[in-house]
Amino acid sequence: MGFKSYCFKKSLWVFHFGGASCNNCDIEILDCLTPRHDLERFGILLVGSIRHADVLLVNGSINLHDRERLLEIYRQAPKPLLVVAIGACGCTGGLFTESITFAGPVDKIIPVDAYIPGCPPKPEAIIAGIVKLVNKN
Amino acid sequence: MGRKTLIPIGPYHPLQEEPELFKLYCDGEIVKDIQWVTGYNHRSIEKLSESKTYEQVFFLVERICGICSTSHPFAFANAVEEIAGVEITDRAKYIRSVIAELERIHSHLLWVGLAGHFLGYNTVFMWAWKYREPVLDLFEMITGNRNSYAMFKVGGVRRDIEGSKISEIRKVLDVVKKKTDLLTGAVMDDPVIHARTKGVGVLSKQDVIDFGAVGPTARASGLAIDVRMDDPYAAYPLVNWKVITATAGDVFAKAEVRLLEMYESISIIEQCLKGIEKEKEGEITVKVNEIPPGIGHGRAEAPRGEVFHFVMSDGSNCPARHKIRAPSYVNIATFKKSCIGQTIADATITLAGVDPCYCCTERMAVACDSGTGEVILNGRELIERSVLRTGELKSTLKERT
Ligand code: SF4
């Protein structure tokens, strides 16, 4: 077992970074934690500080204002860190690629480990994505 | 005034799902002043809209805000239909209202949950979000997606609600009604919630008028404004319902208004379903060939208040100008009144009380700090950025061809 897989063997703590999003992806992420899907039973917990997190969820397109902050948050994160881009906006910029404030899709700014497409992705898709990511590592 | 401490909430705060920065200037525990910094969520939607055709703009305005993803298309459709001078069929009117009211139910449930979460009362959060799921399932059944519905188009709706779906909707509504009873009872009788929300963040009727607040924020202070009643559109003049108001103006009154509004929504949906059954199946669109030059105003009552869209057409297939005003834009201004003088712990629930939605509210403007005079971004920079961006896009287009 490598160092990375050792780090992600137990409860994953998640930090959520909402970029310039439409809120739907944010809500579906929260939805994963509520009774129907209840990710907390697997020890997956939303935390308030990136310094406690194993996973960084990024959703929404990144605008010029967010860009520096995303870089700073990535810098502060303890490594190894899994980065997941959620939604069409997170993966490619989606509808907002042509916006004057668009600063590039997430993977042009920080390295991304997994992409979960959809607008918004269903909670099931988010869970499946994270499970795949954990199994891969 | 003594020395003030600055407490920032945000921009990536665990309490808020959206990026937003509030600066609380505090003296001890008491909030003396509040400032609000935006820009983390700006996507230049109005500008993007000018480059899309009328059919495409619906998908764009839907993505202004995920929770109000019917209200914006609704207001936009009203505006464009005003320009084109079309009258949609009754069946389409009923379907539009059903979708809008289902959205109101899910949005209010979401708010009740989040408000509980802000109070540190996570049981309410979990309950409310659990009971919201059946409504989302309904959306998935009717429209094919849980959140962004893509139901609206110029001249009608994209999908019909057939007979088999109507009975399914009725079944789910019964469940939702029972759960709403339960939740209303739990919230209204809970001594902890009373203690935390009564007399907190009070806005008087005059304050609400001064700030121009709309929606449940205004109705909780005794001002009965509701676009559905004042400027009726779609099926609202065809059904019976009443505007819910309260007088206290505190956070508790806002919760009360929202909870009682859910019952009104359920009753509107039931009446609309009866209406749908009377109309002929399949008559959901009117053909609109072109949009003539002109100006259109569209209003719709979102769960948070009045959404306003202004559309100017020059006769082409794209809007020449599209201006959007979302309800949170005016509601957030009331923080200047309601938060000041509160303790920090109460400030958070007061902020949540108006159900602010930041992605609707985002504005790019000449932003400067009134204290330090620091300009965050000015108008010329904006235009330069736009020119630069157009240049980039042009060059990528050239590369592609
Ligand atoms: S991917 Fe879709 S749902 Fe998610 S933030 Fe972007 S527009 Fe909203």
PDB file of N, CA and C in Angstrom, chain A residues 15-24 26-28 30-31 33-37 48 61 63-66 69 73 95-102 119-120 122-123, chain B residues 12 14 17-19 38-45 48 59-60 63-67 110 126 129-130 132-133 137 140 145-148 357 359 364 385-386 389 393:
ATOM      1  N   PHE A  15     -13.628  19.535   1.708  1.00  0.00           N
ATOM      2  CA  PHE A  15     -13.817  20.986   1.725  1.00  0.00           C
ATOM      3  C   PHE A  15     -14.457  21.378   0.411  1.00  0.00           C
ATOM      4  N   HIS A  16     -15.452  22.246   0.508  1.00  0.00           N
ATOM      5  CA  HIS A  16     -16.206  22.605  -0.687  1.00  0.00           C
ATOM      6  C   HIS A  16     -15.867  24.026  -1.108  1.00  0.00           C
ATOM      7  N   PHE A  17     -15.375  24.162  -2.313  1.00  0.00           N
ATOM      8  CA  PHE A  17     -15.078  25.486  -2.856  1.00  0.00           C
ATOM      9  C   PHE A  17     -16.099  25.781  -3.943  1.00  0.00           C
ATOM     10  N   GLY A  18     -16.980  26.730  -3.680  1.00  0.00           N
ATOM     11  CA  GLY A  18     -17.965  27.108  -4.702  1.00  0.00           C
ATOM     12  C   GLY A  18     -17.441  28.293  -5.472  1.00  0.00           C
ATOM     13  N   GLY A  19     -17.110  28.079  -6.717  1.00  0.00           N
ATOM     14  CA  GLY A  19     -16.648  29.190  -7.547  1.00  0.00           C
ATOM     15  C   GLY A  19     -17.836  30.014  -8.013  1.00  0.00           C
ATOM     16  N   ALA A  20     -17.722  30.574  -9.217  1.00  0.00           N
ATOM     17  CA  ALA A  20     -18.846  31.328  -9.754  1.00  0.00           C
ATOM     18  C   ALA A  20     -19.849  30.325 -10.292  1.00  0.00           C
ATOM     19  N   SER A  21     -20.686  29.821  -9.404  1.00  0.00           N
ATOM     20  CA  SER A  21     -21.589  28.748  -9.786  1.00  0.00           C
ATOM     21  C   SER A  21     -23.009  29.256  -9.754  1.00  0.00           C
ATOM     22  N   CYS A  22     -23.948  28.383 -10.149  1.00  0.00           N
ATOM     23  CA  CYS A  22     -25.337  28.807 -10.111  1.00  0.00           C
ATOM     24  C   CYS A  22     -25.995  28.246  -8.878  1.00  0.00           C
ATOM     25  N   ASN A  23     -25.231  27.626  -7.971  1.00  0.00           N
ATOM     26  CA  ASN A  23     -25.832  27.182  -6.726  1.00  0.00           C
ATOM     27  C   ASN A  23     -26.387  25.772  -6.768  1.00  0.00           C
ATOM     28  N   ASN A  24     -26.700  25.279  -7.972  1.00  0.00           N
ATOM     29  CA  ASN A  24     -27.302  23.959  -8.046  1.00  0.00           C
ATOM     30  C   ASN A  24     -26.322  22.885  -7.620  1.00  0.00           C
ATOM     31  N   ASP A  26     -23.813  23.270  -5.671  1.00  0.00           N
ATOM     32  CA  ASP A  26     -23.597  23.401  -4.227  1.00  0.00           C
ATOM     33  C   ASP A  26     -24.689  22.654  -3.468  1.00  0.00           C
ATOM     34  N   ILE A  27     -25.932  22.836  -3.951  1.00  0.00           N
ATOM     35  CA  ILE A  27     -27.051  22.216  -3.256  1.00  0.00           C
ATOM     36  C   ILE A  27     -26.992  20.706  -3.380  1.00  0.00           C
ATOM     37  N   GLU A  28     -26.608  20.218  -4.560  1.00  0.00           N
ATOM     38  CA  GLU A  28     -26.545  18.770  -4.717  1.00  0.00           C
ATOM     39  C   GLU A  28     -25.427  18.184  -3.860  1.00  0.00           C
ATOM     40  N   LEU A  30     -24.551  19.399  -0.896  1.00  0.00           N
ATOM     41  CA  LEU A  30     -25.140  19.349   0.451  1.00  0.00           C
ATOM     42  C   LEU A  30     -26.144  18.205   0.545  1.00  0.00           C
ATOM     43  N   ASP A  31     -26.863  18.009  -0.560  1.00  0.00           N
ATOM     44  CA  ASP A  31     -27.870  16.967  -0.597  1.00  0.00           C
ATOM     45  C   ASP A  31     -27.288  15.587  -0.322  1.00  0.00           C
ATOM     46  N   LEU A  33     -25.261  14.856   1.776  1.00  0.00           N
ATOM     47  CA  LEU A  33     -25.046  14.654   3.210  1.00  0.00           C
ATOM     48  C   LEU A  33     -26.348  14.489   3.979  1.00  0.00           C
ATOM     49  N   THR A  34     -27.476  14.758   3.308  1.00  0.00           N
ATOM     50  CA  THR A  34     -28.755  14.720   4.024  1.00  0.00           C
ATOM     51  C   THR A  34     -29.358  13.316   3.956  1.00  0.00           C
ATOM     52  N   PRO A  35     -30.401  13.044   4.752  1.00  0.00           N
ATOM     53  CA  PRO A  35     -30.794  11.658   5.025  1.00  0.00           C
ATOM     54  C   PRO A  35     -30.922  10.721   3.828  1.00  0.00           C
ATOM     55  N   ARG A  36     -31.403  11.176   2.682  1.00  0.00           N
ATOM     56  CA  ARG A  36     -31.594  10.183   1.624  1.00  0.00           C
ATOM     57  C   ARG A  36     -30.285   9.543   1.194  1.00  0.00           C
ATOM     58  N   HIS A  37     -29.257  10.343   1.043  1.00  0.00           N
ATOM     59  CA  HIS A  37     -27.992   9.776   0.561  1.00  0.00           C
ATOM     60  C   HIS A  37     -27.002   9.548   1.704  1.00  0.00           C
ATOM     61  N   GLY A  48     -14.934  22.883   7.668  1.00  0.00           N
ATOM     62  CA  GLY A  48     -14.936  24.323   7.475  1.00  0.00           C
ATOM     63  C   GLY A  48     -13.609  24.889   7.028  1.00  0.00           C
ATOM     64  N   SER A  61     -17.825  27.757 -12.515  1.00  0.00           N
ATOM     65  CA  SER A  61     -16.712  28.254 -13.312  1.00  0.00           C
ATOM     66  C   SER A  61     -15.871  29.152 -12.415  1.00  0.00           C
ATOM     67  N   ASN A  63     -13.926  32.542 -11.888  1.00  0.00           N
ATOM     68  CA  ASN A  63     -13.747  33.853 -12.489  1.00  0.00           C
ATOM     69  C   ASN A  63     -12.465  34.499 -11.980  1.00  0.00           C
ATOM     70  N   LEU A  64     -12.160  35.665 -12.533  1.00  0.00           N
ATOM     71  CA  LEU A  64     -10.865  36.276 -12.225  1.00  0.00           C
ATOM     72  C   LEU A  64     -10.711  36.540 -10.729  1.00  0.00           C
ATOM     73  N   HIS A  65     -11.824  36.822 -10.091  1.00  0.00           N
ATOM     74  CA  HIS A  65     -11.816  37.111  -8.669  1.00  0.00           C
ATOM     75  C   HIS A  65     -11.501  35.858  -7.855  1.00  0.00           C
ATOM     76  N   ASP A  66     -12.032  34.733  -8.309  1.00  0.00           N
ATOM     77  CA  ASP A  66     -11.868  33.472  -7.567  1.00  0.00           C
ATOM     78  C   ASP A  66     -10.501  32.838  -7.768  1.00  0.00           C
ATOM     79  N   ARG A  69      -7.857  33.071  -5.178  1.00  0.00           N
ATOM     80  CA  ARG A  69      -8.282  32.441  -3.926  1.00  0.00           C
ATOM     81  C   ARG A  69      -8.225  30.927  -4.031  1.00  0.00           C
ATOM     82  N   ILE A  73      -6.038  28.562  -1.639  1.00  0.00           N
ATOM     83  CA  ILE A  73      -6.627  27.451  -0.889  1.00  0.00           C
ATOM     84  C   ILE A  73      -5.891  26.161  -1.215  1.00  0.00           C
ATOM     85  N   LEU A  95     -21.374  26.656 -19.710  1.00  0.00           N
ATOM     86  CA  LEU A  95     -22.078  27.753 -20.359  1.00  0.00           C
ATOM     87  C   LEU A  95     -21.301  29.066 -20.252  1.00  0.00           C
ATOM     88  N   PHE A  96     -20.405  29.151 -19.294  1.00  0.00           N
ATOM     89  CA  PHE A  96     -19.791  30.446 -18.999  1.00  0.00           C
ATOM     90  C   PHE A  96     -18.398  30.599 -19.592  1.00  0.00           C
ATOM     91  N   THR A  97     -18.034  29.704 -20.516  1.00  0.00           N
ATOM     92  CA  THR A  97     -16.702  29.763 -21.102  1.00  0.00           C
ATOM     93  C   THR A  97     -16.445  31.095 -21.794  1.00  0.00           C
ATOM     94  N   GLU A  98     -17.499  31.698 -22.358  1.00  0.00           N
ATOM     95  CA  GLU A  98     -17.300  32.924 -23.114  1.00  0.00           C
ATOM     96  C   GLU A  98     -17.485  34.175 -22.274  1.00  0.00           C
ATOM     97  N   SER A  99     -17.702  33.992 -20.999  1.00  0.00           N
ATOM     98  CA  SER A  99     -17.942  35.148 -20.134  1.00  0.00           C
ATOM     99  C   SER A  99     -16.672  35.996 -20.003  1.00  0.00           C
ATOM    100  N   ILE A 100     -16.852  37.313 -19.863  1.00  0.00           N
ATOM    101  CA  ILE A 100     -15.658  38.172 -19.830  1.00  0.00           C
ATOM    102  C   ILE A 100     -14.850  37.993 -18.555  1.00  0.00           C
ATOM    103  N   THR A 101     -15.435  37.399 -17.539  1.00  0.00           N
ATOM    104  CA  THR A 101     -14.696  37.254 -16.291  1.00  0.00           C
ATOM    105  C   THR A 101     -14.163  35.837 -16.100  1.00  0.00           C
ATOM    106  N   PHE A 102     -14.298  34.992 -17.097  1.00  0.00           N
ATOM    107  CA  PHE A 102     -13.905  33.590 -16.956  1.00  0.00           C
ATOM    108  C   PHE A 102     -12.378  33.458 -16.932  1.00  0.00           C
ATOM    109  N   CYS A 119     -25.220  18.785 -15.125  1.00  0.00           N
ATOM    110  CA  CYS A 119     -25.553  20.186 -14.852  1.00  0.00           C
ATOM    111  C   CYS A 119     -26.905  20.269 -14.190  1.00  0.00           C
ATOM    112  N   PRO A 120     -27.026  20.092 -12.899  1.00  0.00           N
ATOM    113  CA  PRO A 120     -25.999  19.625 -11.978  1.00  0.00           C
ATOM    114  C   PRO A 120     -25.925  18.104 -11.981  1.00  0.00           C
ATOM    115  N   LYS A 122     -26.312  14.468 -10.473  1.00  0.00           N
ATOM    116  CA  LYS A 122     -27.188  13.987  -9.403  1.00  0.00           C
ATOM    117  C   LYS A 122     -26.323  13.564  -8.221  1.00  0.00           C
ATOM    118  N   PRO A 123     -26.889  13.583  -7.017  1.00  0.00           N
ATOM    119  CA  PRO A 123     -26.108  13.150  -5.857  1.00  0.00           C
ATOM    120  C   PRO A 123     -25.518  11.758  -6.067  1.00  0.00           C
TER     121      PRO A 123
ATOM    122  N   TYR B  12     -15.144  32.027   1.664  1.00  0.00           N
ATOM    123  CA  TYR B  12     -15.463  30.590   1.604  1.00  0.00           C
ATOM    124  C   TYR B  12     -15.689  30.103   3.016  1.00  0.00           C
ATOM    125  N   PRO B  14     -17.766  28.023   5.951  1.00  0.00           N
ATOM    126  CA  PRO B  14     -18.528  26.774   5.993  1.00  0.00           C
ATOM    127  C   PRO B  14     -20.028  26.985   6.118  1.00  0.00           C
ATOM    128  N   GLU B  17     -22.955  28.298   1.421  1.00  0.00           N
ATOM    129  CA  GLU B  17     -22.501  27.455   0.318  1.00  0.00           C
ATOM    130  C   GLU B  17     -21.963  28.298  -0.805  1.00  0.00           C
ATOM    131  N   GLU B  18     -22.371  29.570  -0.839  1.00  0.00           N
ATOM    132  CA  GLU B  18     -21.923  30.402  -1.939  1.00  0.00           C
ATOM    133  C   GLU B  18     -20.807  31.324  -1.468  1.00  0.00           C
ATOM    134  N   PRO B  19     -19.938  31.739  -2.404  1.00  0.00           N
ATOM    135  CA  PRO B  19     -18.864  32.633  -1.996  1.00  0.00           C
ATOM    136  C   PRO B  19     -19.367  34.055  -1.808  1.00  0.00           C
ATOM    137  N   THR B  38     -18.855  41.802  -3.066  1.00  0.00           N
ATOM    138  CA  THR B  38     -19.284  40.792  -4.033  1.00  0.00           C
ATOM    139  C   THR B  38     -18.215  40.598  -5.093  1.00  0.00           C
ATOM    140  N   GLY B  39     -18.538  39.821  -6.071  1.00  0.00           N
ATOM    141  CA  GLY B  39     -17.643  39.652  -7.212  1.00  0.00           C
ATOM    142  C   GLY B  39     -17.118  38.242  -7.328  1.00  0.00           C
ATOM    143  N   TYR B  40     -17.322  37.415  -6.297  1.00  0.00           N
ATOM    144  CA  TYR B  40     -16.778  36.057  -6.355  1.00  0.00           C
ATOM    145  C   TYR B  40     -17.607  35.176  -7.274  1.00  0.00           C
ATOM    146  N   ASN B  41     -18.749  35.667  -7.636  1.00  0.00           N
ATOM    147  CA  ASN B  41     -19.688  34.818  -8.345  1.00  0.00           C
ATOM    148  C   ASN B  41     -20.092  35.415  -9.684  1.00  0.00           C
ATOM    149  N   HIS B  42     -19.359  36.418 -10.118  1.00  0.00           N
ATOM    150  CA  HIS B  42     -19.797  37.142 -11.302  1.00  0.00           C
ATOM    151  C   HIS B  42     -19.534  36.346 -12.572  1.00  0.00           C
ATOM    152  N   ARG B  43     -20.553  36.264 -13.447  1.00  0.00           N
ATOM    153  CA  ARG B  43     -20.403  35.502 -14.687  1.00  0.00           C
ATOM    154  C   ARG B  43     -20.826  36.297 -15.906  1.00  0.00           C
ATOM    155  N   SER B  44     -21.110  37.565 -15.728  1.00  0.00           N
ATOM    156  CA  SER B  44     -21.524  38.471 -16.821  1.00  0.00           C
ATOM    157  C   SER B  44     -22.650  37.882 -17.661  1.00  0.00           C
ATOM    158  N   ILE B  45     -23.713  37.520 -16.975  1.00  0.00           N
ATOM    159  CA  ILE B  45     -24.824  36.861 -17.655  1.00  0.00           C
ATOM    160  C   ILE B  45     -25.542  37.786 -18.620  1.00  0.00           C
ATOM    161  N   LEU B  48     -23.558  37.882 -21.744  1.00  0.00           N
ATOM    162  CA  LEU B  48     -23.638  36.605 -22.466  1.00  0.00           C
ATOM    163  C   LEU B  48     -24.975  36.479 -23.190  1.00  0.00           C
ATOM    164  N   PHE B  59     -31.929  28.776 -21.352  1.00  0.00           N
ATOM    165  CA  PHE B  59     -31.002  27.883 -20.636  1.00  0.00           C
ATOM    166  C   PHE B  59     -29.993  28.689 -19.834  1.00  0.00           C
ATOM    167  N   LEU B  60     -29.698  29.880 -20.329  1.00  0.00           N
ATOM    168  CA  LEU B  60     -28.742  30.729 -19.615  1.00  0.00           C
ATOM    169  C   LEU B  60     -29.367  31.305 -18.351  1.00  0.00           C
ATOM    170  N   ARG B  63     -29.659  29.283 -15.353  1.00  0.00           N
ATOM    171  CA  ARG B  63     -28.440  29.039 -14.593  1.00  0.00           C
ATOM    172  C   ARG B  63     -27.922  30.283 -13.887  1.00  0.00           C
ATOM    173  N   ILE B  64     -28.767  31.313 -13.780  1.00  0.00           N
ATOM    174  CA  ILE B  64     -28.404  32.439 -12.920  1.00  0.00           C
ATOM    175  C   ILE B  64     -28.397  31.928 -11.495  1.00  0.00           C
ATOM    176  N   CYS B  65     -29.479  31.238 -11.155  1.00  0.00           N
ATOM    177  CA  CYS B  65     -29.601  30.741  -9.799  1.00  0.00           C
ATOM    178  C   CYS B  65     -30.252  29.379  -9.851  1.00  0.00           C
ATOM    179  N   GLY B  66     -29.651  28.438  -9.166  1.00  0.00           N
ATOM    180  CA  GLY B  66     -30.170  27.078  -9.216  1.00  0.00           C
ATOM    181  C   GLY B  66     -31.480  26.913  -8.486  1.00  0.00           C
ATOM    182  N   ILE B  67     -31.677  27.684  -7.413  1.00  0.00           N
ATOM    183  CA  ILE B  67     -32.893  27.475  -6.628  1.00  0.00           C
ATOM    184  C   ILE B  67     -34.065  28.134  -7.332  1.00  0.00           C
ATOM    185  N   LEU B 110     -35.956  24.208   1.677  1.00  0.00           N
ATOM    186  CA  LEU B 110     -34.503  24.356   1.723  1.00  0.00           C
ATOM    187  C   LEU B 110     -34.119  25.450   2.707  1.00  0.00           C
ATOM    188  N   MET B 126     -31.841  18.426   8.670  1.00  0.00           N
ATOM    189  CA  MET B 126     -31.952  17.091   8.078  1.00  0.00           C
ATOM    190  C   MET B 126     -33.404  16.772   7.709  1.00  0.00           C
ATOM    191  N   TRP B 129     -34.623  18.842   4.594  1.00  0.00           N
ATOM    192  CA  TRP B 129     -34.026  18.389   3.336  1.00  0.00           C
ATOM    193  C   TRP B 129     -34.503  17.006   2.953  1.00  0.00           C
ATOM    194  N   LYS B 130     -34.875  16.224   3.963  1.00  0.00           N
ATOM    195  CA  LYS B 130     -35.414  14.904   3.652  1.00  0.00           C
ATOM    196  C   LYS B 130     -36.774  15.045   2.989  1.00  0.00           C
ATOM    197  N   ARG B 132     -37.811  17.419   1.311  1.00  0.00           N
ATOM    198  CA  ARG B 132     -37.700  18.139   0.053  1.00  0.00           C
ATOM    199  C   ARG B 132     -37.464  17.150  -1.090  1.00  0.00           C
ATOM    200  N   GLU B 133     -36.916  16.007  -0.755  1.00  0.00           N
ATOM    201  CA  GLU B 133     -36.578  15.028  -1.798  1.00  0.00           C
ATOM    202  C   GLU B 133     -37.763  14.602  -2.656  1.00  0.00           C
ATOM    203  N   ASP B 137     -38.066  14.637  -6.719  1.00  0.00           N
ATOM    204  CA  ASP B 137     -38.429  13.468  -7.529  1.00  0.00           C
ATOM    205  C   ASP B 137     -39.532  13.825  -8.517  1.00  0.00           C
ATOM    206  N   GLU B 140     -38.108  15.559 -11.355  1.00  0.00           N
ATOM    207  CA  GLU B 140     -37.414  14.642 -12.244  1.00  0.00           C
ATOM    208  C   GLU B 140     -38.420  13.928 -13.141  1.00  0.00           C
ATOM    209  N   ASN B 145     -35.136  16.534 -14.963  1.00  0.00           N
ATOM    210  CA  ASN B 145     -33.959  16.899 -14.171  1.00  0.00           C
ATOM    211  C   ASN B 145     -34.400  17.344 -12.785  1.00  0.00           C
ATOM    212  N   ARG B 146     -33.520  17.163 -11.818  1.00  0.00           N
ATOM    213  CA  ARG B 146     -33.905  17.510 -10.458  1.00  0.00           C
ATOM    214  C   ARG B 146     -33.893  19.016 -10.223  1.00  0.00           C
ATOM    215  N   ASN B 147     -32.999  19.708 -10.916  1.00  0.00           N
ATOM    216  CA  ASN B 147     -32.867  21.122 -10.594  1.00  0.00           C
ATOM    217  C   ASN B 147     -33.092  22.122 -11.721  1.00  0.00           C
ATOM    218  N   SER B 148     -32.352  21.974 -12.813  1.00  0.00           N
ATOM    219  CA  SER B 148     -32.564  22.940 -13.894  1.00  0.00           C
ATOM    220  C   SER B 148     -33.560  22.320 -14.845  1.00  0.00           C
ATOM    221  N   CYS B 357     -29.651  35.084  -1.868  1.00  0.00           N
ATOM    222  CA  CYS B 357     -29.113  34.222  -2.899  1.00  0.00           C
ATOM    223  C   CYS B 357     -28.078  35.053  -3.615  1.00  0.00           C
ATOM    224  N   CYS B 359     -25.854  34.288  -6.018  1.00  0.00           N
ATOM    225  CA  CYS B 359     -25.558  34.168  -7.446  1.00  0.00           C
ATOM    226  C   CYS B 359     -26.519  34.991  -8.284  1.00  0.00           C
ATOM    227  N   MET B 364     -21.327  43.489 -11.310  1.00  0.00           N
ATOM    228  CA  MET B 364     -19.999  44.025 -11.512  1.00  0.00           C
ATOM    229  C   MET B 364     -20.195  45.516 -11.607  1.00  0.00           C
ATOM    230  N   ARG B 385     -11.332  44.758 -20.221  1.00  0.00           N
ATOM    231  CA  ARG B 385     -11.378  43.310 -20.074  1.00  0.00           C
ATOM    232  C   ARG B 385     -12.284  42.696 -21.133  1.00  0.00           C
ATOM    233  N   SER B 386     -13.388  43.382 -21.387  1.00  0.00           N
ATOM    234  CA  SER B 386     -14.329  42.883 -22.377  1.00  0.00           C
ATOM    235  C   SER B 386     -13.704  42.861 -23.773  1.00  0.00           C
ATOM    236  N   ARG B 389     -11.195  40.088 -24.072  1.00  0.00           N
ATOM    237  CA  ARG B 389     -11.849  38.792 -24.128  1.00  0.00           C
ATOM    238  C   ARG B 389     -12.407  38.536 -25.541  1.00  0.00           C
ATOM    239  N   LEU B 393     -11.470  35.488 -28.054  1.00  0.00           N
ATOM    240  CA  LEU B 393     -12.470  34.600 -28.649  1.00  0.00           C
ATOM    241  C   LEU B 393     -12.348  34.604 -30.163  1.00  0.00           C
TER     242      LEU B 393
END
